[in-house]
Coordinates of C-alpha atoms in Angstrom, one line a residue:
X137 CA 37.9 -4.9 -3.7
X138 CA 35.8 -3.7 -0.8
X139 CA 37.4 -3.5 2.5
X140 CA 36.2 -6.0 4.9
X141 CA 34.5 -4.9 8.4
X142 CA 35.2 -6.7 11.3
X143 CA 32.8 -7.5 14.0
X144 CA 34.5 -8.6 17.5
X145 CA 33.2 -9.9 20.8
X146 CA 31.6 -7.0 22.8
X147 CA 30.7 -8.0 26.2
X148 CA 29.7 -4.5 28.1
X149 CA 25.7 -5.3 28.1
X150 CA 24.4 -6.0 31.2
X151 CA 21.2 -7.4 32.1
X152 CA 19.5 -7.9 35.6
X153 CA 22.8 -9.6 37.1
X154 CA 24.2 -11.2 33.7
X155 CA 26.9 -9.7 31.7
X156 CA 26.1 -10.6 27.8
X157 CA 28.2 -11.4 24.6
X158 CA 27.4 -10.1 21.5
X159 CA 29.0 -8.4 18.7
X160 CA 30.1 -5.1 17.3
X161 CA 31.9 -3.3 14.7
X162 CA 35.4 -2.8 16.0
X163 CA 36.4 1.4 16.1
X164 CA 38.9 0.9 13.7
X165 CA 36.2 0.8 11.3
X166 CA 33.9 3.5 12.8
X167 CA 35.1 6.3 10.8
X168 CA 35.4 4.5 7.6
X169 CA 32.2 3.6 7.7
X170 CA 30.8 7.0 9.1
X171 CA 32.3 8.8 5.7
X172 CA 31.2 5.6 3.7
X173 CA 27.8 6.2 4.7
X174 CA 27.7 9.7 4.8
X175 CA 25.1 10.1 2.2
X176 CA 22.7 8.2 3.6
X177 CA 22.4 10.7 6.6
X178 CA 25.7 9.3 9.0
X179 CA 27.1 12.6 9.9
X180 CA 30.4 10.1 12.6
X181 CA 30.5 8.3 15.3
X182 CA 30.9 8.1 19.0
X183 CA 31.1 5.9 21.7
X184 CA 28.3 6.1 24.5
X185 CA 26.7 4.7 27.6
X186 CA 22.9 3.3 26.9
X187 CA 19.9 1.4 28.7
X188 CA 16.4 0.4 27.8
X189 CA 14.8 -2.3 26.2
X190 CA 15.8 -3.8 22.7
X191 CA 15.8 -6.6 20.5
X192 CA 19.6 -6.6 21.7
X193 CA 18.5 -8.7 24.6
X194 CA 14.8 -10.4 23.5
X195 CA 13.1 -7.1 25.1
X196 CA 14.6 -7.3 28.5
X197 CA 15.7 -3.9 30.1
X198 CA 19.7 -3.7 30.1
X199 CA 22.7 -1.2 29.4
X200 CA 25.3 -1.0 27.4
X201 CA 28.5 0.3 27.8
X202 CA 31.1 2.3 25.6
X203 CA 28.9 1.0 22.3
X204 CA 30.4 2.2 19.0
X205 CA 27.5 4.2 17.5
X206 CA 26.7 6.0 14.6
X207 CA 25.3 9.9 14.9
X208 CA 22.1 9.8 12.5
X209 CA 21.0 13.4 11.2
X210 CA 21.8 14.9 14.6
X211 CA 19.4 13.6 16.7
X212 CA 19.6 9.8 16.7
X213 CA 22.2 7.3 18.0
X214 CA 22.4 4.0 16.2
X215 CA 24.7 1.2 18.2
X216 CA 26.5 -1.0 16.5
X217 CA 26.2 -3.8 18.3
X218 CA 24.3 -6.9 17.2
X219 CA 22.9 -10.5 18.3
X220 CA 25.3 -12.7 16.5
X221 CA 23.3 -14.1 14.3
X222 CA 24.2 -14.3 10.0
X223 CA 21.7 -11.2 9.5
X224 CA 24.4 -9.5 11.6
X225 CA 27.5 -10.4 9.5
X226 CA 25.5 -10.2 6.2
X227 CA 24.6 -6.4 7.0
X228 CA 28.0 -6.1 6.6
X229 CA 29.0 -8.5 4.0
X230 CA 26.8 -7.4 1.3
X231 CA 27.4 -3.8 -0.3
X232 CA 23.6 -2.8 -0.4
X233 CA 22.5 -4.3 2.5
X234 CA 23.2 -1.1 4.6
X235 CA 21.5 1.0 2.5
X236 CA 18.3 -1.1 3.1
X237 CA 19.0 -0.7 6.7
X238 CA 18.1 3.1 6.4
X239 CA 15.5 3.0 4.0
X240 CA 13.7 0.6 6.7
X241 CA 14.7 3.0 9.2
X242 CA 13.4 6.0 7.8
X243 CA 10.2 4.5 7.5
X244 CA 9.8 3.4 11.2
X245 CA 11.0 6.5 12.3
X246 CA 8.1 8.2 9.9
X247 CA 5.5 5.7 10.8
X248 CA 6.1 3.9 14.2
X249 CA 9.3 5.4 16.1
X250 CA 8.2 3.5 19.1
X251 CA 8.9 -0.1 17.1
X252 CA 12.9 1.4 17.0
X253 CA 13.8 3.4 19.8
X254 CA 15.1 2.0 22.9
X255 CA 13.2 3.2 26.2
X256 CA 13.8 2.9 29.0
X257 CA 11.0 1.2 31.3
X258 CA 8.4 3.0 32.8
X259 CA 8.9 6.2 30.3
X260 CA 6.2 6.6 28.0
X261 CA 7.3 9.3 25.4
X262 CA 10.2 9.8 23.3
X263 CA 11.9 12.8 25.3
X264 CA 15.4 12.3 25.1
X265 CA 17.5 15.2 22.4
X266 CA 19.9 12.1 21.4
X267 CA 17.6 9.0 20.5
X268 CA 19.0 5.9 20.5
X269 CA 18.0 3.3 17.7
X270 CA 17.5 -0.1 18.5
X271 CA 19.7 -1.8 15.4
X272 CA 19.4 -5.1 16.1
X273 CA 16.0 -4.7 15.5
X274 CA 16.6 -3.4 12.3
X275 CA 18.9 -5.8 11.2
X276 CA 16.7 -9.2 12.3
X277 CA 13.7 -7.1 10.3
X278 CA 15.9 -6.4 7.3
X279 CA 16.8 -10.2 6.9
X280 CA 13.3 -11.2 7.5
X281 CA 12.5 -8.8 4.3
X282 CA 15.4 -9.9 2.1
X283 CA 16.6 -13.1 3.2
X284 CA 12.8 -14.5 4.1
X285 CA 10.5 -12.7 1.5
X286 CA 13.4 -11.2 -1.3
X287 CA 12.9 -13.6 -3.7
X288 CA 9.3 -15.2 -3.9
X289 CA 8.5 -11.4 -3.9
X290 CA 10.9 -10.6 -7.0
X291 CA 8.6 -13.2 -8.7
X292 CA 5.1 -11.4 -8.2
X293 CA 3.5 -9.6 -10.9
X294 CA 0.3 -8.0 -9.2
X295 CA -0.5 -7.3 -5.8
X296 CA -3.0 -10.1 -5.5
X297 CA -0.4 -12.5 -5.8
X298 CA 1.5 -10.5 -2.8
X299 CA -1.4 -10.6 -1.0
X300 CA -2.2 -14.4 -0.7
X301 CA 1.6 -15.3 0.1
X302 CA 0.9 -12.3 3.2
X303 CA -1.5 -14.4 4.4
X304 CA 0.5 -17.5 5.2
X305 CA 3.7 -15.4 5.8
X306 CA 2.8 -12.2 7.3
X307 CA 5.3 -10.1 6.5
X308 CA 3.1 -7.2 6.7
X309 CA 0.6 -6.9 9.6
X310 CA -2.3 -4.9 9.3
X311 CA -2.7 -4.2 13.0
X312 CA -5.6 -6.4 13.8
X313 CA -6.4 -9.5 15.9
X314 CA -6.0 -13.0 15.0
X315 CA -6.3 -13.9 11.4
X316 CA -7.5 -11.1 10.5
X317 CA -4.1 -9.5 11.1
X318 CA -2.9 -11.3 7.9
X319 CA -4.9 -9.6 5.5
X320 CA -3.2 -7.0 3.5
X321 CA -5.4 -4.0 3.6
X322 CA -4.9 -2.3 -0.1
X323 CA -7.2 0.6 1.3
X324 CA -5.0 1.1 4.1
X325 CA -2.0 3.7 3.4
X326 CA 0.5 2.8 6.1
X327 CA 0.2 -1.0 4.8
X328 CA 0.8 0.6 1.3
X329 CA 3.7 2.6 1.9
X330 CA 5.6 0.0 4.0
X331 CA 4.5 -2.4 1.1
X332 CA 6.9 0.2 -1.1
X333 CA 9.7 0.6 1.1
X334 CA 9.7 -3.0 1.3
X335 CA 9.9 -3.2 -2.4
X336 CA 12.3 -0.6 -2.7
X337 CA 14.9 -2.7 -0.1
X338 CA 14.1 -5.8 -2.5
X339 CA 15.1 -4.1 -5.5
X340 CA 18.4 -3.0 -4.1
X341 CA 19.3 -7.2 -4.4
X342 CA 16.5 -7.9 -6.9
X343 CA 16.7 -4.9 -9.9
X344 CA 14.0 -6.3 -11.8
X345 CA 10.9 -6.2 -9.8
X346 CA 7.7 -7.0 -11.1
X347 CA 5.5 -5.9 -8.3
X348 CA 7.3 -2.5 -7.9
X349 CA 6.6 -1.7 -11.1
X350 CA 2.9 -3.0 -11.2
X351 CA 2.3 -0.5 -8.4
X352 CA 4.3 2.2 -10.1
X353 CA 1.8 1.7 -13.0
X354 CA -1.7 1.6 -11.1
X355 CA -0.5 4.9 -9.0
X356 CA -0.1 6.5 -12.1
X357 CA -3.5 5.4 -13.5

């Protein structure tokens, strides 16, 4: 049976002149959890001092105090500290869930680092040598992919199918304005390969994947 991870109260944010509650993975569990994840690129743990803006706190500048955070492949810090929310307790609670977490981080960090790290107002670049990664972020986006789009996706069989359910749901946003921002662009290869990685996070709940597979098969053509 697989050990159960508990996430406590953590109040050391601070924003403007209000000291927030949210949660965190107690540091009983941080070095567990640094070797369990070890091959996915965790090389331990720390506890650290942070500020910027997140998802954390809706996109309002605060800081953090003495978070339990992962080290990711040296250079990045990932907090774990969450809204407390069910996607929270769920990336926990389910034994592939985490994985997904990195997959969808690796892609961000690939295709739009800004979306994930936390900066600190006014700074414009990414300069710091230790990068911190906003996680809550990643865990809100990981439920809207599983919990929100995992299963009518696991039913599609081409990508036109996919395509009309992204215009009423949007899970993929091609960068433009308005409505137009809705159409999956099939020409476009960011919206392609976040389209995969996507997959590829479904699958982990959803083996059998129609889609994943269709687009496996027209590559190869």
């Amino acid at each position: 049976m697989a050990e159960t991870v508990k996430l406590e109260r953590f109040d050391r944010i601070l924003s403007g002149y209000e000291k927030l509650t949210e949660i965190a993975v107690s540091i009983s569990d941080c070095s567990r959890l640094s070797q369990k994840y070890r091959h996915l690129g965790v090389q331990g743990y720390r506890l650290g001092d942070y500020r910027g803006v997140s998802y954390l706190n809706r996109y309002l500048n605060c800081s953090v105090q003495q978070a339990p955070m992962f080290i990711y492949k040296r250079h990045y810090l990932i907090p774990l500290v969450f809204r407390k929310s069910e996607d929270s307790f769920r990336l926990f609670e389910e034994t592939t869930r985490m994985t997904g977490f990195f997959y969808l981080l690796d892609w961000y960090l690939e295709n739009d680092p800004k979306k994930v790290v936390v900066i600190e107002p006014g700074i414009q670049k990414i300069q710091s040598k230790e990068i911190v990664i906003d996680s809550a972020f990643l865990s809100f986006r990981l439920s809207e992919i599983l919990d929100g789009a995992g299963f009518p996706i696991s039913e599609f069989t081409d990508l036109e199918e996919f395509m009309d359910w992204n215009r009423v749901n949007r899970l993929i946003d091609n960068g433009g304005i308005g409505r137009h921002s809705r159409i999956f662009d099939i020409e476009n290869p960011r919206n392609l390969s976040e389209l995969k990685v996507i997959l590829e996070i479904i699958q982990l709940k959803y083996p059998a994947l129609p889609l994943l597979n269709y687009l496996e098969v027209v590559h190869a053509n």
